[in-house]
């Protein structure tokens, strides 16, 4: 018998993506279908998205007053996904990105995403016009965080709830005076309930009301209970330790496969030769000079979370030893400027492209020798897994999902023939510089290097294992 899950999130590939969250939300329905779970994804109908549902999308749910205006949910299929778009023009029909514009975040984001959560809870409790009702509501991150709370604090329901924390840094904080506007019961504004340091947090609301809590790697699940990583929520999560699990994200191997990637010259673990063609093309594209060391690439938001500020202090020995670096990303203007400056200082070895460019990212993963991920914290991380698939050896900080997906090239791992990359700790400039030194050494040893590349390409980074873990979790909640 097919069971049903309503997945609720603020972004989903292929409709809208600002980060890894969208990749995961878009990949889960396909992965779970194989385990007998039918998943529909509810997200806001940002401008232009409803047209993607086809000519006459069906209205499957409506509300005359969803937090200040009329709203409906439109259903349709997009590239194999069963999408539900919450069409509420007073909340979502505005210029800019999903969360804000050049002037900063939208001032009413608490309301915009409380509305998404409200609609989700109503659909979970009462079903859609086509008769579909879920067994499980799966909320992603703070934007969907009030959904489990609305279900918990409203009329009794059999629907079970899961909250997945993709990044604890984003908590959906807002003022306590917003309780009534957000349709939350004042009686629950207690330390065990909705109250969060005198304020409200939609993520905390989910952490205390959802039936199960997951995050996107086993290491991050443990880290979240510690003050260095929990960002104020460590106590809340620690109290629910028995309900917390870490399930690694997977990679969509239809999109990320060096054998079948239309953006690159194809190659495989058996025939690594064409990787050199990609490398030469990439070096050419960025106008780098001749160098004999490894070509490192980095594709990332440029933020301190990602450790971008550590790079300038860690590069000199690496480039002196023949290494080169290409960076693609955007984010904090100070870090963008710092990266540009590195490229100006050493234009034959360091190149930087500020911006977001999916096709270029594919060429970089194919053409690079190594991918850098020096994050201070990283719930799961995707680019190290793309690196594994593409034989582009990951050099990562030993934190979160980076720790769980890469096997460090320690003497023991090299002797056993299982190493897939380089891990370093602590996450500081010295740690990164030493990791880059190890990278240069390993790269110089061609046989060992090829072994590490091939090990990585064989590593299981698809959804096979993780989708089974989600299915098992759902089944444990709604047997
Ligand atoms: P996060 O979600 O914290 O940004 P992840 O590693 O989980 O980090 O996911 C980031 C995703 O966004 C990856 O798919 C990565 O390739 C992609 N990405 C990040 N920056 C860029 C960019 N400038 N151009 C293209 N893709 C990017």
Coordinates of C-alpha atoms and ligand atoms in Angstrom, one line a residue:
X1 CA 0.0 0.0 0.0
X2 CA 1.3 3.4 -0.9
X3 CA 1.7 5.7 2.0
X4 CA 1.8 9.5 1.8
X5 CA 4.0 12.3 2.9
X6 CA 3.5 16.1 2.5
X7 CA 6.9 17.7 2.3
X8 CA 6.9 21.4 3.1
X9 CA 9.7 23.8 2.1
X10 CA 10.6 27.2 0.9
X11 CA 12.5 26.0 -2.2
X12 CA 12.7 22.9 -4.4
X13 CA 14.7 22.0 -7.5
X14 CA 13.7 22.4 -10.3
X15 CA 11.5 25.3 -9.5
X16 CA 13.7 27.5 -7.2
X17 CA 17.0 27.0 -5.5
X18 CA 19.2 29.2 -3.4
X19 CA 21.1 26.3 -1.7
X20 CA 21.4 22.6 -0.9
X21 CA 17.9 22.6 0.8
X22 CA 16.3 22.8 -2.7
X23 CA 18.4 19.9 -4.0
X24 CA 17.3 17.7 -1.2
X25 CA 13.6 18.6 -1.3
X26 CA 13.6 18.0 -5.0
X27 CA 15.4 14.7 -4.8
X28 CA 13.5 13.1 -2.0
X29 CA 10.2 12.4 -3.8
X30 CA 11.9 10.2 -6.5
X31 CA 14.0 8.5 -3.9
X32 CA 11.1 7.7 -1.6
X33 CA 8.8 6.5 -4.4
X34 CA 11.0 3.4 -4.6
X35 CA 10.1 2.6 -1.0
X36 CA 6.3 3.0 -1.5
X37 CA 5.9 6.5 -0.2
X38 CA 4.1 9.1 -2.4
X39 CA 5.4 12.5 -1.6
X40 CA 3.9 15.8 -2.6
X41 CA 5.9 19.0 -2.1
X42 CA 4.3 22.2 -0.9
X43 CA 6.1 25.5 -1.5
X44 CA 5.1 29.1 -2.2
X45 CA 4.1 30.2 -5.7
X46 CA 6.8 32.8 -6.1
X47 CA 6.4 34.9 -9.3
X48 CA 6.4 32.9 -12.5
X49 CA 6.3 29.5 -10.8
X50 CA 2.6 28.7 -11.3
X51 CA 3.0 28.7 -15.1
X52 CA 5.4 25.7 -14.7
X53 CA 2.4 23.6 -13.6
X54 CA 0.9 23.6 -17.1
X55 CA -2.0 25.4 -18.7
X56 CA -4.8 25.0 -16.1
X57 CA -3.5 23.9 -12.8
X58 CA -6.1 22.5 -10.4
X59 CA -6.9 24.5 -7.3
X60 CA -6.8 21.8 -4.6
X61 CA -7.2 23.9 -1.5
X62 CA -8.4 27.4 -0.8
X63 CA -8.7 29.9 2.0
X64 CA -10.5 33.3 1.8
X65 CA -8.1 34.8 4.4
X66 CA -4.7 33.3 4.8
X67 CA -3.0 35.8 7.0
X68 CA -4.4 38.8 5.3
X69 CA -5.5 37.8 1.8
X70 CA -7.0 35.0 -0.3
X71 CA -4.9 31.9 -1.1
X72 CA -5.2 28.7 -3.0
X73 CA -3.0 25.7 -3.5
X74 CA -2.4 24.7 -7.2
X75 CA -1.4 21.2 -8.0
X76 CA 0.5 19.8 -11.0
X77 CA 3.5 17.9 -12.2
X78 CA 6.9 19.4 -12.9
X79 CA 9.6 17.2 -14.2
X80 CA 8.2 14.1 -12.5
X81 CA 7.5 15.9 -9.1
X82 CA 4.0 16.2 -7.7
X83 CA 4.1 19.9 -6.8
X84 CA 1.7 21.9 -4.7
X85 CA 2.2 25.7 -5.0
X86 CA 0.7 28.0 -2.4
X87 CA -0.7 30.9 -4.5
X88 CA -1.1 33.9 -2.1
X89 CA -0.3 37.1 -4.0
X90 CA -0.3 39.3 -0.9
X91 CA 2.6 37.2 0.5
X92 CA 4.6 35.9 -2.5
X93 CA 3.9 38.0 -5.6
X94 CA 6.7 40.5 -5.2
X95 CA 10.1 41.2 -6.8
X96 CA 13.4 39.9 -5.5
X97 CA 14.4 36.5 -4.2
X98 CA 12.3 34.1 -2.1
X99 CA 13.4 35.7 1.2
X100 CA 14.1 39.3 0.2
X101 CA 15.7 41.7 -2.2
X102 CA 18.7 44.0 -2.4
X103 CA 17.5 46.0 0.6
X104 CA 17.5 42.9 2.8
X105 CA 15.0 40.3 4.0
X106 CA 11.3 40.9 3.6
X107 CA 10.0 42.5 6.9
X108 CA 7.0 40.1 7.0
X109 CA 8.9 36.8 6.4
X110 CA 7.5 35.5 9.7
X111 CA 4.0 35.9 8.3
X112 CA 4.9 34.7 4.8
X113 CA 6.3 31.4 6.1
X114 CA 3.8 31.0 8.9
X115 CA 1.2 31.1 6.1
X116 CA 3.0 28.3 4.3
X117 CA 3.1 26.3 7.5
X118 CA -0.6 27.0 8.2
X119 CA -1.7 25.8 4.8
X120 CA 0.5 22.7 5.3
X121 CA -1.1 21.9 8.6
X122 CA -4.6 22.4 7.3
X123 CA -3.9 20.2 4.3
X124 CA -2.4 17.6 6.6
X125 CA -5.5 17.6 8.9
X126 CA -8.3 17.9 6.3
X127 CA -6.8 16.8 3.0
X128 CA -6.9 18.2 -0.5
X129 CA -9.9 18.6 -2.8
X130 CA -8.8 15.5 -4.7
X131 CA -9.1 13.4 -1.6
X132 CA -5.4 13.1 -0.8
X133 CA -4.4 13.2 2.9
X134 CA -0.9 12.5 4.2
X135 CA 0.2 10.1 6.9
X136 CA 3.3 12.2 7.6
X137 CA 4.0 15.9 7.3
X138 CA 7.7 16.5 6.7
X139 CA 8.8 20.1 7.4
X140 CA 12.1 21.5 6.3
X141 CA 13.9 24.2 8.2
X142 CA 12.5 27.3 9.9
X143 CA 10.3 28.2 7.0
X144 CA 8.1 25.2 7.6
X145 CA 8.7 25.2 11.4
X146 CA 5.3 26.3 12.5
X147 CA 3.6 23.4 10.7
X148 CA 4.2 20.8 13.4
X149 CA 3.2 23.4 16.0
X150 CA -0.1 24.2 14.3
X151 CA -0.9 20.5 14.2
X152 CA 0.2 19.8 17.8
X153 CA -1.7 22.8 19.3
X154 CA -4.9 22.4 17.1
X155 CA -7.5 19.7 17.1
X156 CA -6.3 16.1 17.5
X157 CA -5.0 14.4 14.4
X158 CA -3.3 11.2 13.5
X159 CA -0.8 12.8 11.1
X160 CA 2.8 12.5 12.3
X161 CA 5.4 15.2 11.9
X162 CA 9.1 15.3 11.1
X163 CA 11.3 18.4 11.2
X164 CA 14.6 18.3 9.3
X165 CA 17.2 20.8 10.2
X166 CA 19.3 21.7 7.2
X167 CA 21.1 24.5 8.9
X168 CA 20.6 25.5 12.6
X169 CA 22.0 29.0 11.8
X170 CA 18.6 30.0 10.4
X171 CA 16.0 29.9 13.1
X172 CA 13.1 32.0 12.0
X173 CA 13.3 34.3 15.0
X174 CA 10.6 37.0 15.5
X175 CA 9.1 39.0 18.3
X176 CA 6.8 37.6 21.0
X177 CA 4.3 40.3 20.2
X178 CA 3.7 38.4 16.9
X179 CA 2.1 35.4 18.6
X180 CA -1.5 36.3 17.8
X181 CA -0.7 37.6 14.3
X182 CA 0.9 34.2 13.6
X183 CA -2.1 32.3 15.1
X184 CA -0.1 30.7 17.9
X185 CA -1.7 30.0 21.3
X186 CA -0.4 32.4 24.0
X187 CA -0.8 29.5 26.6
X188 CA 2.1 27.7 24.8
X189 CA 4.5 30.7 25.2
X190 CA 6.5 28.9 27.8
X191 CA 10.1 27.6 28.0
X192 CA 9.0 24.1 27.2
X193 CA 6.8 25.5 24.3
X194 CA 7.2 28.4 21.9
X195 CA 9.2 30.8 24.0
X196 CA 12.8 31.2 22.9
X197 CA 14.9 33.7 24.9
X198 CA 11.9 35.9 25.3
X199 CA 11.1 35.7 21.6
X200 CA 9.6 33.3 19.1
X201 CA 11.5 31.0 16.8
X202 CA 9.7 28.9 14.2
X203 CA 12.5 26.3 14.3
X204 CA 12.3 26.0 18.0
X205 CA 8.6 25.6 17.7
X206 CA 9.1 22.6 15.4
X207 CA 11.9 21.1 17.6
X208 CA 9.5 20.9 20.6
X209 CA 6.3 19.9 18.7
X210 CA 7.4 17.5 15.9
X211 CA 7.3 13.8 16.5
X212 CA 10.8 13.3 15.1
X213 CA 13.8 15.5 14.4
X214 CA 16.3 14.8 11.7
X215 CA 19.3 16.5 10.4
X216 CA 21.4 15.9 7.4
X217 CA 24.4 14.0 8.7
X218 CA 25.1 11.8 11.8
X219 CA 28.0 14.0 12.9
X220 CA 25.9 17.2 12.7
X221 CA 23.2 15.4 14.7
X222 CA 25.7 15.0 17.5
X223 CA 27.3 18.5 17.0
X224 CA 23.9 20.2 17.3
X225 CA 23.7 19.1 21.0
X226 CA 26.9 21.0 21.8
X227 CA 27.1 24.8 22.4
X228 CA 29.7 25.4 19.7
X229 CA 27.3 24.2 17.0
X230 CA 23.8 24.4 18.5
X231 CA 23.5 28.2 18.2
X232 CA 21.3 28.5 21.3
X233 CA 19.1 25.4 20.5
X234 CA 21.6 22.8 21.8
X235 CA 19.5 22.4 25.0
X236 CA 16.2 22.0 23.2
X237 CA 17.7 19.4 20.9
X238 CA 19.6 17.6 23.7
X239 CA 16.3 17.1 25.6
X240 CA 15.0 15.3 22.6
X241 CA 18.1 13.3 21.9
X242 CA 16.1 10.0 21.6
X243 CA 14.0 11.5 18.7
X244 CA 17.0 12.9 16.8
X245 CA 18.6 11.2 13.9
X246 CA 21.2 12.1 11.2
X247 CA 20.4 11.0 7.7
X248 CA 23.0 12.0 5.0
X249 CA 21.9 13.9 1.9
X250 CA 22.4 12.1 -1.3
X251 CA 23.4 13.4 -4.7
X252 CA 21.2 13.3 -7.8
X253 CA 23.3 11.0 -9.9
X254 CA 21.3 11.7 -13.0
X255 CA 22.5 15.3 -12.8
X256 CA 26.0 14.6 -11.3
X257 CA 27.7 11.9 -13.3
X258 CA 30.9 12.4 -15.2
X259 CA 29.9 9.6 -17.6
X260 CA 26.8 11.5 -18.7
X261 CA 27.2 15.2 -17.9
X262 CA 26.3 17.2 -21.0
X263 CA 28.3 20.2 -19.7
X264 CA 31.7 18.4 -19.8
X265 CA 33.9 15.9 -21.7
X266 CA 32.7 12.6 -20.4
X267 CA 34.9 10.3 -18.4
X268 CA 34.6 7.4 -15.9
X269 CA 36.6 5.8 -13.1
X270 CA 37.9 3.2 -15.7
X271 CA 38.7 5.9 -18.3
X272 CA 40.0 8.9 -16.4
X273 CA 41.8 10.2 -19.4
X274 CA 39.2 12.8 -20.5
X275 CA 39.4 14.4 -17.1
X276 CA 42.6 15.9 -18.3
X277 CA 40.8 17.5 -21.3
X278 CA 38.3 19.1 -18.9
X279 CA 41.2 20.3 -16.7
X280 CA 43.0 21.9 -19.7
X281 CA 39.8 23.6 -20.9
X282 CA 39.1 25.0 -17.4
X283 CA 42.7 26.4 -17.1
X284 CA 42.2 27.9 -20.5
X285 CA 38.8 29.4 -19.7
X286 CA 40.3 31.2 -16.7
X287 CA 43.5 32.2 -18.4
X288 CA 45.8 30.6 -15.7
X289 CA 49.4 30.0 -16.6
X290 CA 51.5 26.8 -16.5
X291 CA 51.7 25.1 -13.1
X292 CA 52.6 21.6 -12.1
X293 CA 50.8 21.1 -8.8
X294 CA 47.1 20.4 -8.2
X295 CA 44.2 22.6 -9.5
X296 CA 41.9 23.2 -6.6
X297 CA 38.3 24.4 -7.1
X298 CA 35.8 25.9 -4.7
X299 CA 32.1 26.4 -5.5
X300 CA 30.3 27.9 -2.6
X301 CA 28.4 30.7 -0.9
X302 CA 31.1 33.1 0.1
X303 CA 30.5 33.4 3.9
X304 CA 32.4 32.8 7.1
X305 CA 30.4 29.6 7.6
X306 CA 32.1 28.3 4.6
X307 CA 35.6 29.3 5.9
X308 CA 36.2 31.6 2.9
X309 CA 38.0 34.1 5.2
X310 CA 40.6 31.4 5.9
X311 CA 41.7 31.1 2.3
X312 CA 43.9 34.2 1.9
X313 CA 46.0 33.1 4.9
X314 CA 46.5 29.6 3.6
X315 CA 47.4 29.9 0.0
X316 CA 51.0 31.2 -0.2
X317 CA 52.8 27.9 0.3
X318 CA 50.3 26.0 -1.9
X319 CA 50.8 28.3 -4.9
X320 CA 54.5 28.4 -4.2
X321 CA 54.5 24.6 -4.4
X322 CA 52.8 24.7 -7.8
X323 CA 49.1 24.7 -6.9
X324 CA 46.4 26.8 -8.4
X325 CA 42.8 27.7 -7.3
X326 CA 39.6 28.7 -9.1
X327 CA 36.7 30.0 -7.0
X328 CA 33.1 30.4 -8.0
X329 CA 30.7 31.9 -5.6
X330 CA 28.9 35.0 -4.3
X331 CA 27.9 36.2 -0.9
X332 CA 29.4 38.5 1.7
X333 CA 30.8 41.6 -0.2
X334 CA 33.9 41.7 2.1
X335 CA 34.8 38.1 1.2
X336 CA 34.0 38.6 -2.5
X337 CA 36.5 41.5 -2.4
X338 CA 39.0 39.4 -0.5
X339 CA 38.8 36.6 -3.2
X340 CA 39.1 39.2 -6.0
X341 CA 42.2 40.6 -4.4
X342 CA 43.9 37.1 -4.2
X343 CA 43.3 36.7 -8.0
X344 CA 44.7 40.2 -8.7
X345 CA 47.8 39.4 -6.7
X346 CA 48.5 36.1 -8.4
X347 CA 46.5 36.1 -11.7
X348 CA 48.4 33.1 -13.2
X349 CA 47.5 30.8 -10.3
X350 CA 44.3 32.1 -8.8
X351 CA 41.1 33.0 -10.6
X352 CA 37.7 34.0 -9.1
X353 CA 34.3 34.3 -10.7
X354 CA 31.7 36.1 -8.6
X355 CA 28.2 34.9 -9.4
X356 CA 26.1 31.8 -9.6
X357 CA 26.6 29.6 -12.6
X358 CA 25.4 26.0 -12.6
X359 CA 27.1 25.0 -15.9
X360 CA 30.4 26.5 -14.8
X361 CA 30.2 24.6 -11.6
X362 CA 29.9 21.3 -13.6
X363 CA 33.0 22.3 -15.6
X364 CA 34.9 23.1 -12.4
X365 CA 34.1 19.8 -10.7
X366 CA 35.1 18.0 -13.9
X367 CA 38.3 20.0 -14.5
X368 CA 39.6 20.4 -10.9
X369 CA 42.0 18.0 -9.2
X370 CA 40.6 18.8 -5.8
X371 CA 37.6 20.6 -4.3
X372 CA 38.0 22.7 -1.2
X373 CA 35.4 22.8 1.5
X374 CA 36.9 24.5 4.6
X375 CA 33.6 25.1 6.4
X376 CA 33.5 26.0 10.1
X377 CA 30.3 24.0 10.2
X378 CA 28.6 22.0 7.5
X379 CA 25.3 20.2 8.1
X380 CA 25.9 17.9 5.2
X381 CA 27.5 19.7 2.2
X382 CA 27.1 18.7 -1.4
X383 CA 30.1 19.9 -3.2
X384 CA 32.5 17.3 -1.5
X385 CA 30.1 14.6 -2.8
X386 CA 30.2 16.1 -6.3
X387 CA 34.0 16.0 -6.0
X388 CA 33.9 12.3 -5.0
X389 CA 31.8 11.5 -8.1
X390 CA 34.0 13.5 -10.4
X391 CA 37.3 12.1 -9.2
X392 CA 38.0 15.6 -7.8
X393 CA 39.5 14.8 -4.4
X394 CA 37.8 16.6 -1.5
X395 CA 39.8 18.6 1.0
X396 CA 37.4 19.2 3.8
X397 CA 37.2 20.4 7.4
X398 CA 36.4 17.5 9.7
X399 CA 32.9 18.7 10.6
X400 CA 29.3 17.7 10.0
X401 CA 28.5 15.8 6.8
X402 CA 32.1 16.5 5.5
X403 CA 33.3 14.3 8.3
X404 CA 30.8 11.5 7.4
X405 CA 31.4 11.5 3.6
X406 CA 35.2 11.7 3.3
X407 CA 37.7 9.1 4.4
X408 CA 41.0 10.9 5.2
X409 CA 44.1 9.8 3.5
X410 CA 45.8 8.8 6.8
X411 CA 48.6 6.3 6.6
X412 CA 46.2 3.6 7.8
X413 CA 43.6 4.4 5.2
X414 CA 46.2 4.6 2.5
X415 CA 47.6 1.2 3.5
X416 CA 44.1 -0.3 3.5
X417 CA 43.4 1.4 0.1
X418 CA 40.2 3.1 1.3
X419 CA 41.1 6.8 1.4
X420 CA 38.9 9.2 -0.6
X421 CA 40.2 12.7 0.4
X422 CA 41.8 15.0 3.0
X423 CA 40.3 16.1 6.3
X424 CA 41.6 18.7 8.6
X425 CA 40.9 20.1 12.0
X426 CA 40.6 22.6 13.6
X427 CA 39.0 24.8 11.0
X428 CA 41.6 27.6 10.8
X429 CA 44.0 29.0 8.3
X430 CA 46.9 26.9 9.6
X431 CA 44.8 23.7 9.4
X432 CA 43.8 24.6 5.8
X433 CA 47.4 25.4 4.9
X434 CA 48.6 22.0 6.2
X435 CA 45.8 20.3 4.3
X436 CA 46.9 22.0 1.1
X437 CA 50.5 20.9 1.8
X438 CA 49.2 17.3 2.1
X439 CA 47.2 17.8 -1.1
X440 CA 50.3 18.9 -3.0
X441 CA 52.3 15.9 -1.6
X442 CA 49.6 13.4 -2.5
X443 CA 49.1 14.8 -6.0
X444 CA 52.8 14.4 -6.6
X445 CA 52.5 10.7 -6.0
X446 CA 50.6 9.8 -9.1
X447 CA 49.7 6.1 -8.3
X448 CA 48.4 7.0 -4.8
X449 CA 46.5 9.9 -6.3
X450 CA 44.8 7.8 -8.9
X451 CA 43.8 5.3 -6.3
X452 CA 42.2 8.0 -4.1
X453 CA 40.4 9.4 -7.1
X454 CA 38.9 6.0 -8.0
X455 CA 38.0 5.2 -4.4
X456 CA 36.0 8.5 -4.3
X457 CA 34.3 7.7 -7.6
X458 CA 33.1 4.4 -6.2
X459 CA 31.9 5.9 -2.9
X460 CA 28.1 5.6 -2.4
X461 CA 26.8 9.2 -2.6
X462 CA 23.4 8.6 -4.2
X463 CA 20.1 8.4 -2.3
X464 CA 19.9 4.6 -2.1
X465 CA 20.8 4.3 1.6
X466 CA 19.4 7.6 2.9
X467 CA 16.0 7.2 1.2
X468 CA 15.6 3.9 3.0
X469 CA 16.4 5.6 6.3
X470 CA 13.7 8.2 5.7
X471 CA 11.2 5.5 4.7
X472 CA 12.0 3.6 7.8
X473 CA 11.6 6.7 9.9
X474 CA 8.2 7.5 8.4
X475 CA 7.1 3.9 8.9
X476 CA 8.2 3.9 12.5
X477 CA 6.0 7.0 13.1
X478 CA 3.0 6.0 11.0
X479 CA 3.0 2.1 11.0
Ligands
LIG1 P1 24.6 25.4 1.3 O1 23.3 24.8 1.1 O2 25.0 25.6 2.7 O3 24.9 26.6 0.4 P2 25.6 22.9 0.1 O4 26.9 22.4 -0.2 O5 24.6 22.0 0.9 O6 25.7 24.3 0.8 O7 24.8 23.2 -1.3 C1 25.2 24.3 -2.1 C2 24.7 24.0 -3.5 O8 24.7 25.2 -4.3 C3 25.6 23.0 -4.3 O9 24.7 22.3 -5.2 C4 26.6 23.9 -5.0 O10 27.2 23.3 -6.1 C5 25.7 25.1 -5.3 N1 26.4 26.4 -5.5 C6 26.8 27.2 -4.5 N2 27.3 28.3 -5.0 C7 27.2 28.2 -6.3 C8 27.6 29.1 -7.4 N3 28.2 30.2 -7.2 N4 27.3 28.6 -8.7 C9 26.8 27.4 -8.9 N5 26.4 26.6 -7.9 C10 26.6 27.0 -6.7

